[in-house]
Amino acid sequence: MLNAIVQVPTPVNEPVRAYGPGSAEKASLKKRLAEIHGQPIEIPVIVGGREVRTGRTAQCICPHDHAHVLATYHQAGPDEVNQAIAAAREAWKSWSEMAWEARAAIFLKAADLLAGPWRDTLNAATMLNQSKTVFQAEIDAACELIDFWRFNSAYMRQLYTEQPASVRGLWDYVEFRSLEGFVFAVTPFNFTSIAGNLPTSPAIMGNVVLWKPASSSVLSGYYLMKLFQAAGLPDGVINFIPGRGGSVGDPVLASDELAGIHFTGSTEVFQAMWETVGRNLRSLRSYPRIVGETGGKDFVFAHPSADVEALVIALLRGSFEYQGQKCSAASRGYIPKSLWPRVSERLKAEVESIRMGSPMDFRNFMCAVIDRPAFRTITEAIERAKASSDARILVGGGFDDREGFFIEPTVIVAEDPRYETMGVELFGPVLTLYVYDDADLDGALELCDTTSPYALTGSIFADDRQAIIKMSAVLRHAAGNFYINDKPTAAVVG
């Protein structure tokens, strides 16, 4: 038996590959893109290591070419959920009692596999099924997820070393036990890294997991599951159960073995899940640990002293990278009147220069939104803005779904600071700006703080240090991640 007090290798952020012209890494990824694009596969439900084909199927498509099918996947229902619960229960004892070093070794190996031979596969699946550019896929499906597994292994050891003090003659120590039951991981379409992190971060701590990936990103989810197996994860520790929300979620939440929820998705869905757990508390074996991250109406607020060039690029990248489909994406902005002429001119020119199309063309900056419901929601909001007397389109506003779900990067200027797109999250390539009087900075800050009930991220731009101090204080509760002179997206693990 190992008697060493083991150090986990010090985690270092994974370098981002450039995929430059003529590079070997670009040629390798292009080859894998062609293979996945040209060879549709069948994706089973995976419970206890067994592949289950239910016959209730749906398709994985390319959002930028919605007639092209990448895979057919089988959907789980109540029977498969019950099988997954049984498989998790069977795996729980040996997994929860496995030495932490052995659990860490599995996920450190997963990180090395993703950094090496699996990198092209996960990047290509993410680009094709989630319509991400090569850069957006690389920083997500590869780098961030590699970082999660390496940093989480180190954080696990750090957590275990946090022990109580003891008085003379008495030795107090804490055992960090896994939850009795299973954790339900529900992951979103927009980040493969979140899809990989939400089931594995509870698992690394000795928990067993039922994992429901988003229906619009099952392809990358399947390859992640195969990667877990390749890294040596025992059967039943993570069970892969794609399917319709109610068909999977209802029987999961009804189980008395539910011990935790790890969720990223819409505010409405998470609130409904929490309410269901509350109603079921008397029949549950324990109080489930509920962890969730939901919507955000994220902001960029500019002071009259802001650097215009930095501000414009932050608005551009914060709003339109990955078609604005990030819970951290900038979707509203407050611009002082004194800067507006320069900001509007520069922003309009930059937006008009954006290339949009298939992710297989590495020159494109934007691709398609994820599916038809998203396309419909976003374009209806754009049409309302076009018809409104309280808003106008500064640039963009076009869309076309004949081949793919393409929406131009769109900037709306709101005459009313509480116009609907200043407060409602669209989750698409739409930025709404409000121009405020320089003399009414306090009023504009209050608008920023109160217009929307939530903001996951927010950023302020100013070169005046006193202004930074003031704005930071006023907006300290307006956002979770708060940035100064930077766009509100792309936080890095660690």
Short mmCIF file of C-alpha atoms in Angstrom, two decimals:
data_model
loop_
_atom_site.label_atom_id
_atom_site.label_comp_id
_atom_site.label_asym_id
_atom_site.label_seq_id
_atom_site.Cartn_x
_atom_site.Cartn_y
_atom_site.Cartn_z
CA MET A 1 0.00 0.00 0.00
CA LEU A 2 1.29 3.45 -0.90
CA ASN A 3 2.67 5.22 2.17
CA ALA A 4 3.98 8.37 0.48
CA ILE A 5 2.39 11.77 0.99
CA VAL A 6 2.01 12.36 -2.70
CA GLN A 7 2.40 15.69 -4.47
CA VAL A 8 0.21 16.26 -7.52
CA PRO A 9 2.16 17.68 -10.47
CA THR A 10 1.91 21.47 -10.31
CA PRO A 11 -0.78 22.44 -12.83
CA VAL A 12 0.17 24.81 -15.62
CA ASN A 13 -2.32 26.21 -18.13
CA GLU A 14 -2.29 24.30 -21.43
CA PRO A 15 -0.76 26.36 -24.26
CA VAL A 16 -3.21 27.40 -26.97
CA ARG A 17 -2.32 26.14 -30.44
CA ALA A 18 -2.40 28.66 -33.28
CA TYR A 19 -3.27 26.32 -36.20
CA GLY A 20 -1.39 28.68 -38.48
CA PRO A 21 -1.14 28.31 -42.27
CA GLY A 22 1.00 25.34 -43.27
CA SER A 23 1.34 24.02 -39.71
CA ALA A 24 1.28 20.32 -38.91
CA GLU A 25 -1.36 20.90 -36.22
CA LYS A 26 -3.69 22.54 -38.76
CA ALA A 27 -3.24 19.70 -41.25
CA SER A 28 -3.94 17.13 -38.53
CA LEU A 29 -7.11 18.88 -37.37
CA LYS A 30 -8.35 19.39 -40.93
CA LYS A 31 -7.95 15.65 -41.52
CA ARG A 32 -9.96 14.78 -38.41
CA LEU A 33 -12.64 17.32 -39.36
CA ALA A 34 -13.04 15.64 -42.73
CA GLU A 35 -13.29 12.20 -41.11
CA ILE A 36 -15.96 13.17 -38.57
CA HIS A 37 -17.86 15.22 -41.16
CA GLY A 38 -17.82 12.41 -43.70
CA GLN A 39 -18.46 9.37 -41.48
CA PRO A 40 -21.75 9.57 -39.54
CA ILE A 41 -21.77 7.40 -36.42
CA GLU A 42 -24.34 5.84 -34.09
CA ILE A 43 -24.18 6.95 -30.45
CA PRO A 44 -25.56 4.69 -27.71
CA VAL A 45 -26.58 5.39 -24.15
CA ILE A 46 -23.75 4.17 -21.89
CA VAL A 47 -24.66 2.81 -18.44
CA GLY A 48 -22.29 0.75 -16.31
CA GLY A 49 -19.94 0.58 -19.29
CA ARG A 50 -22.65 -1.10 -21.43
CA GLU A 51 -23.81 0.41 -24.69
CA VAL A 52 -27.61 0.60 -24.80
CA ARG A 53 -29.53 1.23 -28.02
CA THR A 54 -33.06 2.27 -27.18
CA GLY A 55 -34.39 2.79 -30.70
CA ARG A 56 -35.64 6.25 -29.70
CA THR A 57 -33.26 8.25 -31.82
CA ALA A 58 -32.41 11.83 -32.68
CA GLN A 59 -29.74 13.41 -34.83
CA CYS A 60 -26.56 15.42 -34.32
CA ILE A 61 -26.32 18.01 -37.09
CA CYS A 62 -24.08 20.86 -38.17
CA PRO A 63 -25.81 24.15 -37.20
CA HIS A 64 -24.01 25.85 -40.10
CA ASP A 65 -25.25 23.14 -42.51
CA HIS A 66 -28.37 21.80 -40.85
CA ALA A 67 -29.09 19.23 -43.55
CA HIS A 68 -25.83 17.44 -42.76
CA VAL A 69 -26.13 14.65 -40.16
CA LEU A 70 -23.03 13.86 -38.10
CA ALA A 71 -24.54 11.14 -35.93
CA THR A 72 -27.70 9.42 -34.80
CA TYR A 73 -27.95 9.05 -31.04
CA HIS A 74 -30.16 6.89 -28.87
CA GLN A 75 -32.15 8.67 -26.19
CA ALA A 76 -32.47 7.47 -22.63
CA GLY A 77 -35.81 7.22 -20.85
CA PRO A 78 -36.99 6.05 -17.42
CA ASP A 79 -35.77 2.46 -17.93
CA GLU A 80 -32.27 3.58 -18.87
CA VAL A 81 -32.22 6.08 -16.01
CA ASN A 82 -33.05 3.29 -13.55
CA GLN A 83 -30.31 1.14 -15.07
CA ALA A 84 -27.88 4.04 -14.68
CA ILE A 85 -28.87 4.53 -11.04
CA ALA A 86 -28.28 0.83 -10.41
CA ALA A 87 -24.91 0.95 -12.19
CA ALA A 88 -23.85 4.00 -10.18
CA ARG A 89 -24.93 2.32 -6.95
CA GLU A 90 -22.85 -0.75 -7.82
CA ALA A 91 -19.78 1.35 -8.64
CA TRP A 92 -20.10 3.61 -5.59
CA LYS A 93 -18.47 1.48 -2.90
CA SER A 94 -15.22 0.64 -4.71
CA TRP A 95 -14.94 4.10 -6.32
CA SER A 96 -15.66 6.06 -3.15
CA GLU A 97 -13.08 3.98 -1.27
CA MET A 98 -10.41 4.17 -3.98
CA ALA A 99 -7.28 6.05 -2.91
CA TRP A 100 -7.46 9.67 -3.98
CA GLU A 101 -4.11 9.36 -5.74
CA ALA A 102 -5.56 6.65 -7.99
CA ARG A 103 -8.59 8.78 -8.82
CA ALA A 104 -6.31 11.72 -9.60
CA ALA A 105 -4.17 9.52 -11.84
CA ILE A 106 -7.18 8.71 -14.02
CA PHE A 107 -8.02 12.35 -14.65
CA LEU A 108 -4.41 13.39 -15.09
CA LYS A 109 -4.21 10.68 -17.74
CA ALA A 110 -7.41 12.03 -19.30
CA ALA A 111 -5.77 15.46 -19.46
CA ASP A 112 -2.70 14.01 -21.18
CA LEU A 113 -4.86 12.11 -23.66
CA LEU A 114 -6.82 15.26 -24.48
CA ALA A 115 -3.62 17.27 -24.83
CA GLY A 116 -2.31 14.65 -27.23
CA PRO A 117 -4.10 12.01 -29.33
CA TRP A 118 -7.69 13.03 -28.48
CA ARG A 119 -7.26 16.75 -29.08
CA ASP A 120 -8.23 16.74 -32.75
CA THR A 121 -11.27 14.56 -32.09
CA LEU A 122 -12.76 16.77 -29.39
CA ASN A 123 -11.95 19.96 -31.26
CA ALA A 124 -13.41 18.65 -34.51
CA ALA A 125 -16.59 17.35 -32.87
CA THR A 126 -17.07 20.69 -31.11
CA MET A 127 -16.48 22.68 -34.29
CA LEU A 128 -18.91 20.61 -36.34
CA ASN A 129 -21.76 19.85 -33.93
CA GLN A 130 -21.61 23.14 -31.98
CA SER A 131 -20.47 25.39 -34.87
CA LYS A 132 -17.38 26.77 -33.16
CA THR A 133 -14.43 28.35 -34.91
CA VAL A 134 -11.09 26.63 -34.54
CA PHE A 135 -9.89 29.16 -31.96
CA GLN A 136 -13.07 28.96 -29.89
CA ALA A 137 -12.93 25.15 -29.93
CA GLU A 138 -9.24 25.07 -29.02
CA ILE A 139 -9.59 27.30 -25.96
CA ASP A 140 -12.69 25.37 -24.86
CA ALA A 141 -12.71 21.69 -25.80
CA ALA A 142 -8.94 21.31 -25.45
CA CYS A 143 -7.22 23.88 -23.24
CA GLU A 144 -9.85 24.68 -20.63
CA LEU A 145 -10.84 21.07 -20.08
CA ILE A 146 -7.21 19.95 -19.83
CA ASP A 147 -6.75 22.71 -17.26
CA PHE A 148 -9.84 21.61 -15.31
CA TRP A 149 -8.56 18.07 -14.89
CA ARG A 150 -5.04 19.13 -13.94
CA PHE A 151 -6.07 21.89 -11.57
CA ASN A 152 -8.90 19.83 -10.04
CA SER A 153 -6.44 17.05 -9.20
CA ALA A 154 -4.27 19.58 -7.36
CA TYR A 155 -7.31 21.17 -5.69
CA MET A 156 -8.42 17.74 -4.45
CA ARG A 157 -5.12 17.25 -2.64
CA GLN A 158 -5.29 20.79 -1.28
CA LEU A 159 -8.80 20.15 0.05
CA TYR A 160 -7.77 16.91 1.74
CA THR A 161 -4.88 18.66 3.51
CA GLU A 162 -7.25 21.19 5.14
CA GLN A 163 -7.47 19.65 8.60
CA PRO A 164 -8.53 20.94 12.05
CA ALA A 165 -6.13 21.80 14.84
CA SER A 166 -5.85 19.45 17.82
CA VAL A 167 -5.31 20.07 21.52
CA ARG A 168 -2.68 18.09 23.49
CA GLY A 169 -3.76 14.51 24.06
CA LEU A 170 -6.36 14.60 21.28
CA TRP A 171 -5.92 14.21 17.53
CA ASP A 172 -8.72 15.64 15.42
CA TYR A 173 -8.91 14.99 11.72
CA VAL A 174 -11.51 15.15 8.96
CA GLU A 175 -12.46 12.47 6.48
CA PHE A 176 -13.91 13.88 3.28
CA ARG A 177 -16.55 11.30 2.44
CA SER A 178 -18.29 11.01 -0.92
CA LEU A 179 -22.02 11.60 -1.07
CA GLU A 180 -24.28 8.60 -0.44
CA GLY A 181 -26.13 8.33 -3.73
CA PHE A 182 -25.45 9.82 -7.13
CA VAL A 183 -24.82 13.29 -8.54
CA PHE A 184 -26.92 14.41 -11.52
CA ALA A 185 -24.75 16.41 -13.97
CA VAL A 186 -26.67 18.46 -16.53
CA THR A 187 -24.43 20.16 -19.07
CA PRO A 188 -24.97 22.87 -21.72
CA PHE A 189 -24.26 22.88 -25.45
CA ASN A 190 -21.98 25.88 -25.54
CA PHE A 191 -18.83 24.65 -23.78
CA THR A 192 -17.37 21.19 -24.19
CA SER A 193 -15.14 22.04 -21.23
CA ILE A 194 -18.20 22.45 -19.00
CA ALA A 195 -19.64 19.22 -20.39
CA GLY A 196 -16.42 17.51 -19.35
CA ASN A 197 -16.03 19.27 -16.00
CA LEU A 198 -19.50 18.97 -14.48
CA PRO A 199 -19.56 15.15 -14.32
CA THR A 200 -15.85 14.72 -13.56
CA SER A 201 -15.35 17.24 -10.76
CA PRO A 202 -17.77 15.33 -8.47
CA ALA A 203 -16.36 12.03 -9.70
CA ILE A 204 -12.77 12.91 -8.82
CA MET A 205 -13.94 13.41 -5.22
CA GLY A 206 -15.26 9.85 -5.10
CA ASN A 207 -18.85 10.44 -6.22
CA VAL A 208 -20.78 8.56 -8.89
CA VAL A 209 -22.60 10.47 -11.60
CA LEU A 210 -25.52 10.36 -14.01
CA TRP A 211 -24.65 12.73 -16.86
CA LYS A 212 -27.21 14.25 -19.22
CA PRO A 213 -25.49 16.21 -22.01
CA ALA A 214 -27.35 18.88 -23.97
CA SER A 215 -29.22 17.38 -26.91
CA SER A 216 -27.51 19.81 -29.29
CA SER A 217 -23.98 18.71 -28.32
CA VAL A 218 -24.22 14.95 -27.93
CA LEU A 219 -21.37 14.28 -30.38
CA SER A 220 -18.65 15.93 -28.31
CA GLY A 221 -20.26 14.46 -25.18
CA TYR A 222 -19.97 10.96 -26.59
CA TYR A 223 -16.31 11.42 -27.44
CA LEU A 224 -15.71 12.72 -23.92
CA MET A 225 -17.31 9.56 -22.53
CA LYS A 226 -15.05 7.42 -24.70
CA LEU A 227 -12.08 9.46 -23.47
CA PHE A 228 -13.06 8.78 -19.83
CA GLN A 229 -13.06 5.08 -20.62
CA ALA A 230 -9.70 5.30 -22.39
CA ALA A 231 -8.25 6.99 -19.30
CA GLY A 232 -9.31 4.04 -17.13
CA LEU A 233 -12.44 5.37 -15.43
CA PRO A 234 -14.25 2.33 -13.96
CA ASP A 235 -17.64 1.36 -15.36
CA GLY A 236 -20.61 2.98 -13.67
CA VAL A 237 -18.76 5.93 -12.17
CA ILE A 238 -20.09 8.24 -14.90
CA ASN A 239 -23.14 7.13 -16.86
CA PHE A 240 -23.95 8.81 -20.18
CA ILE A 241 -27.70 9.33 -20.60
CA PRO A 242 -28.59 11.74 -23.42
CA GLY A 243 -32.28 12.32 -23.97
CA ARG A 244 -35.23 14.64 -23.63
CA GLY A 245 -35.30 16.79 -20.51
CA GLY A 246 -38.41 15.31 -18.95
CA SER A 247 -37.72 11.72 -20.00
CA VAL A 248 -34.36 11.82 -18.21
CA GLY A 249 -34.80 14.54 -15.59
CA ASP A 250 -38.14 13.45 -14.14
CA PRO A 251 -37.09 9.92 -13.11
CA VAL A 252 -33.69 11.17 -11.94
CA LEU A 253 -35.21 13.81 -9.66
CA ALA A 254 -37.78 11.29 -8.39
CA SER A 255 -35.08 8.90 -7.15
CA ASP A 256 -34.51 8.79 -3.40
CA GLU A 257 -30.80 8.24 -4.16
CA LEU A 258 -30.33 11.74 -5.61
CA ALA A 259 -27.45 13.20 -3.62
CA GLY A 260 -26.43 16.20 -5.69
CA ILE A 261 -27.01 18.27 -8.81
CA HIS A 262 -24.27 19.91 -10.90
CA PHE A 263 -25.90 22.14 -13.48
CA THR A 264 -25.19 24.76 -16.11
CA GLY A 265 -28.09 26.01 -18.22
CA SER A 266 -31.11 28.26 -18.19
CA THR A 267 -32.37 30.03 -15.10
CA GLU A 268 -35.90 28.69 -15.60
CA VAL A 269 -34.80 25.04 -15.80
CA PHE A 270 -32.59 25.31 -12.73
CA GLN A 271 -35.31 26.98 -10.70
CA ALA A 272 -37.74 24.22 -11.69
CA MET A 273 -35.23 21.54 -10.67
CA TRP A 274 -34.64 23.18 -7.32
CA GLU A 275 -38.39 23.44 -6.71
CA THR A 276 -38.80 19.75 -7.54
CA VAL A 277 -36.05 18.77 -5.12
CA GLY A 278 -37.71 20.89 -2.43
CA ARG A 279 -41.05 19.14 -2.94
CA ASN A 280 -39.36 15.74 -2.78
CA LEU A 281 -37.21 16.37 0.31
CA ARG A 282 -39.23 14.17 2.63
CA SER A 283 -38.71 11.15 0.39
CA LEU A 284 -34.97 11.67 -0.20
CA ARG A 285 -32.27 9.91 1.77
CA SER A 286 -30.29 13.10 2.23
CA TYR A 287 -30.35 16.80 1.43
CA PRO A 288 -28.94 17.02 -2.10
CA ARG A 289 -26.05 19.41 -2.69
CA ILE A 290 -27.25 21.70 -5.48
CA VAL A 291 -24.70 23.64 -7.52
CA GLY A 292 -25.77 25.59 -10.58
CA GLU A 293 -24.72 28.36 -12.92
CA THR A 294 -27.46 29.94 -15.00
CA GLY A 295 -28.16 32.95 -17.17
CA GLY A 296 -26.55 36.36 -17.28
CA LYS A 297 -27.32 39.73 -18.82
CA ASP A 298 -23.70 40.78 -18.90
CA PHE A 299 -22.55 44.36 -19.29
CA VAL A 300 -19.73 46.61 -20.39
CA PHE A 301 -19.80 50.06 -18.79
CA ALA A 302 -17.58 52.81 -20.18
CA HIS A 303 -16.46 55.93 -18.32
CA PRO A 304 -15.67 59.11 -20.31
CA SER A 305 -11.97 58.45 -19.64
CA ALA A 306 -12.10 54.99 -21.31
CA ASP A 307 -9.66 54.04 -24.06
CA VAL A 308 -11.89 53.86 -27.15
CA GLU A 309 -9.83 51.28 -29.04
CA ALA A 310 -9.72 48.87 -26.08
CA LEU A 311 -13.42 49.41 -25.43
CA VAL A 312 -14.48 48.70 -29.01
CA ILE A 313 -12.43 45.51 -29.27
CA ALA A 314 -13.83 44.34 -25.92
CA LEU A 315 -17.38 44.96 -27.14
CA LEU A 316 -16.66 43.20 -30.41
CA ARG A 317 -15.00 40.11 -28.95
CA GLY A 318 -17.09 39.97 -25.80
CA SER A 319 -20.33 40.08 -27.77
CA PHE A 320 -19.67 38.13 -30.94
CA GLU A 321 -17.10 35.41 -30.30
CA TYR A 322 -18.97 32.09 -30.53
CA GLN A 323 -22.00 34.03 -31.81
CA GLY A 324 -22.60 35.47 -28.34
CA GLN A 325 -23.58 32.02 -27.06
CA LYS A 326 -21.66 32.35 -23.81
CA CYS A 327 -23.20 32.96 -20.42
CA SER A 328 -20.37 35.48 -19.99
CA ALA A 329 -20.97 37.27 -23.32
CA ALA A 330 -21.34 41.05 -23.34
CA SER A 331 -24.95 41.71 -24.31
CA ARG A 332 -25.52 45.27 -23.05
CA GLY A 333 -23.29 48.31 -22.88
CA TYR A 334 -23.36 51.83 -21.44
CA ILE A 335 -21.43 54.40 -23.47
CA PRO A 336 -20.90 58.08 -22.51
CA LYS A 337 -22.15 60.63 -25.02
CA SER A 338 -18.70 62.19 -25.35
CA LEU A 339 -17.24 58.90 -26.66
CA TRP A 340 -20.22 57.80 -28.73
CA PRO A 341 -19.23 59.29 -32.12
CA ARG A 342 -15.85 57.53 -32.07
CA VAL A 343 -17.17 54.31 -30.51
CA SER A 344 -20.09 53.98 -32.94
CA GLU A 345 -17.96 54.66 -36.02
CA ARG A 346 -15.20 52.25 -34.99
CA LEU A 347 -17.57 49.53 -33.80
CA LYS A 348 -19.68 49.69 -36.97
CA ALA A 349 -16.57 49.34 -39.14
CA GLU A 350 -15.26 46.39 -37.14
CA VAL A 351 -18.58 44.55 -37.13
CA GLU A 352 -18.97 45.01 -40.88
CA SER A 353 -15.56 43.38 -41.39
CA ILE A 354 -16.49 40.16 -39.55
CA ARG A 355 -16.37 36.97 -41.64
CA MET A 356 -19.13 34.47 -40.97
CA GLY A 357 -19.56 30.94 -42.30
CA SER A 358 -18.56 27.32 -41.72
CA PRO A 359 -16.02 26.50 -38.98
CA MET A 360 -14.23 24.32 -41.51
CA ASP A 361 -12.97 27.58 -43.03
CA PHE A 362 -10.44 28.69 -40.42
CA ARG A 363 -10.65 32.31 -41.62
CA ASN A 364 -14.17 32.78 -40.26
CA PHE A 365 -14.68 34.71 -37.02
CA MET A 366 -18.30 33.62 -36.52
CA CYS A 367 -20.43 30.60 -37.42
CA ALA A 368 -24.10 29.67 -36.88
CA VAL A 369 -26.25 29.74 -33.76
CA ILE A 370 -26.96 26.34 -32.27
CA ASP A 371 -30.47 25.42 -33.50
CA ARG A 372 -33.77 26.59 -34.92
CA PRO A 373 -35.42 27.57 -31.61
CA ALA A 374 -32.43 29.79 -30.80
CA PHE A 375 -32.52 31.25 -34.32
CA ARG A 376 -36.21 32.03 -33.95
CA THR A 377 -35.89 33.65 -30.51
CA ILE A 378 -32.99 35.87 -31.54
CA THR A 379 -34.34 36.95 -34.92
CA GLU A 380 -37.77 37.78 -33.49
CA ALA A 381 -36.06 40.12 -31.02
CA ILE A 382 -34.12 41.73 -33.88
CA GLU A 383 -37.34 42.24 -35.86
CA ARG A 384 -39.02 43.85 -32.85
CA ALA A 385 -36.07 46.22 -32.50
CA LYS A 386 -36.36 47.20 -36.16
CA ALA A 387 -40.02 48.08 -35.65
CA SER A 388 -39.62 49.82 -32.28
CA SER A 389 -39.54 53.56 -31.67
CA ASP A 390 -37.38 52.89 -28.59
CA ALA A 391 -34.51 51.25 -30.47
CA ARG A 392 -32.67 51.25 -33.77
CA ILE A 393 -30.17 48.97 -35.51
CA LEU A 394 -26.67 50.46 -35.72
CA VAL A 395 -25.20 47.59 -37.73
CA GLY A 396 -26.19 44.06 -38.72
CA GLY A 397 -29.72 42.80 -38.29
CA GLY A 398 -29.70 40.32 -41.16
CA PHE A 399 -30.23 36.56 -40.91
CA ASP A 400 -30.69 33.49 -43.12
CA ASP A 401 -31.56 29.90 -42.16
CA ARG A 402 -31.74 28.31 -45.59
CA GLU A 403 -28.45 26.44 -45.19
CA GLY A 404 -27.44 27.14 -41.61
CA PHE A 405 -28.74 29.14 -38.67
CA PHE A 406 -26.82 32.31 -39.52
CA ILE A 407 -27.46 35.64 -37.80
CA GLU A 408 -25.35 38.70 -38.53
CA PRO A 409 -23.58 40.30 -35.58
CA THR A 410 -26.09 42.95 -34.59
CA VAL A 411 -25.75 46.13 -32.54
CA ILE A 412 -28.95 47.75 -31.28
CA VAL A 413 -28.97 51.28 -29.89
CA ALA A 414 -31.65 51.66 -27.23
CA GLU A 415 -33.28 55.04 -26.77
CA ASP A 416 -35.03 53.65 -23.69
CA PRO A 417 -32.43 52.34 -21.17
CA ARG A 418 -34.87 49.63 -20.11
CA TYR A 419 -35.71 48.48 -23.62
CA GLU A 420 -36.27 44.72 -23.68
CA THR A 421 -32.87 43.72 -25.06
CA MET A 422 -31.15 45.70 -22.29
CA GLY A 423 -32.66 43.32 -19.75
CA VAL A 424 -33.50 40.01 -21.44
CA GLU A 425 -30.80 37.47 -22.25
CA LEU A 426 -30.96 36.42 -25.92
CA PHE A 427 -27.91 34.14 -25.98
CA GLY A 428 -26.93 35.19 -29.47
CA PRO A 429 -24.92 37.72 -31.48
CA VAL A 430 -26.87 40.79 -30.35
CA LEU A 431 -25.36 43.69 -28.38
CA THR A 432 -27.57 46.52 -27.14
CA LEU A 433 -26.02 49.87 -26.25
CA TYR A 434 -27.40 52.82 -24.30
CA VAL A 435 -25.77 56.24 -24.63
CA TYR A 436 -25.82 58.22 -21.38
CA ASP A 437 -25.03 61.83 -20.56
CA ASP A 438 -21.53 62.21 -19.12
CA ALA A 439 -22.93 64.38 -16.32
CA ASP A 440 -25.28 61.58 -15.23
CA LEU A 441 -22.72 58.91 -14.43
CA ASP A 442 -24.46 58.03 -11.16
CA GLY A 443 -27.80 57.53 -12.88
CA ALA A 444 -26.25 55.36 -15.57
CA LEU A 445 -24.50 53.20 -12.95
CA GLU A 446 -27.83 52.71 -11.18
CA LEU A 447 -29.43 51.67 -14.47
CA CYS A 448 -26.67 49.14 -15.04
CA ASP A 449 -27.15 47.70 -11.56
CA THR A 450 -30.95 47.51 -11.62
CA THR A 451 -32.09 46.91 -15.22
CA SER A 452 -31.53 43.15 -15.17
CA PRO A 453 -31.98 40.80 -12.20
CA TYR A 454 -28.70 39.06 -12.92
CA ALA A 455 -25.34 39.44 -14.60
CA LEU A 456 -22.89 36.60 -14.53
CA THR A 457 -20.09 38.88 -15.69
CA GLY A 458 -19.52 42.58 -16.10
CA SER A 459 -16.72 44.93 -17.01
CA ILE A 460 -15.90 48.59 -16.68
CA PHE A 461 -13.58 50.71 -18.81
CA ALA A 462 -11.83 53.82 -17.47
CA ASP A 463 -8.37 55.35 -17.33
CA ASP A 464 -9.32 57.52 -14.34
CA ARG A 465 -8.34 55.63 -11.18
CA GLN A 466 -10.87 57.42 -8.98
CA ALA A 467 -13.57 56.53 -11.48
CA ILE A 468 -12.51 52.87 -11.39
CA ILE A 469 -12.74 52.86 -7.61
CA LYS A 470 -16.17 54.49 -7.64
CA MET A 471 -17.61 52.32 -10.41
CA SER A 472 -16.27 49.14 -8.83
CA ALA A 473 -17.91 50.01 -5.54
CA VAL A 474 -21.30 50.89 -7.04
CA LEU A 475 -21.36 47.76 -9.22
CA ARG A 476 -19.79 45.32 -6.77
CA HIS A 477 -23.00 43.25 -6.56
CA ALA A 478 -23.95 43.67 -10.23
CA ALA A 479 -21.90 40.71 -11.49
CA GLY A 480 -20.11 37.58 -10.35
CA ASN A 481 -16.94 37.89 -12.42
CA PHE A 482 -15.95 41.55 -12.56
CA TYR A 483 -13.39 42.88 -15.05
CA ILE A 484 -11.59 46.21 -15.22
CA ASN A 485 -10.45 47.34 -18.67
CA ASP A 486 -11.07 43.93 -20.17
CA LYS A 487 -13.90 42.11 -21.94
CA PRO A 488 -16.18 40.06 -19.66
CA THR A 489 -15.37 36.70 -21.30
CA ALA A 490 -12.55 34.15 -21.31
CA ALA A 491 -11.56 33.73 -17.69
CA VAL A 492 -8.78 31.14 -17.44
CA VAL A 493 -8.78 28.16 -15.03
CA GLY A 494 -6.72 28.90 -11.93
#
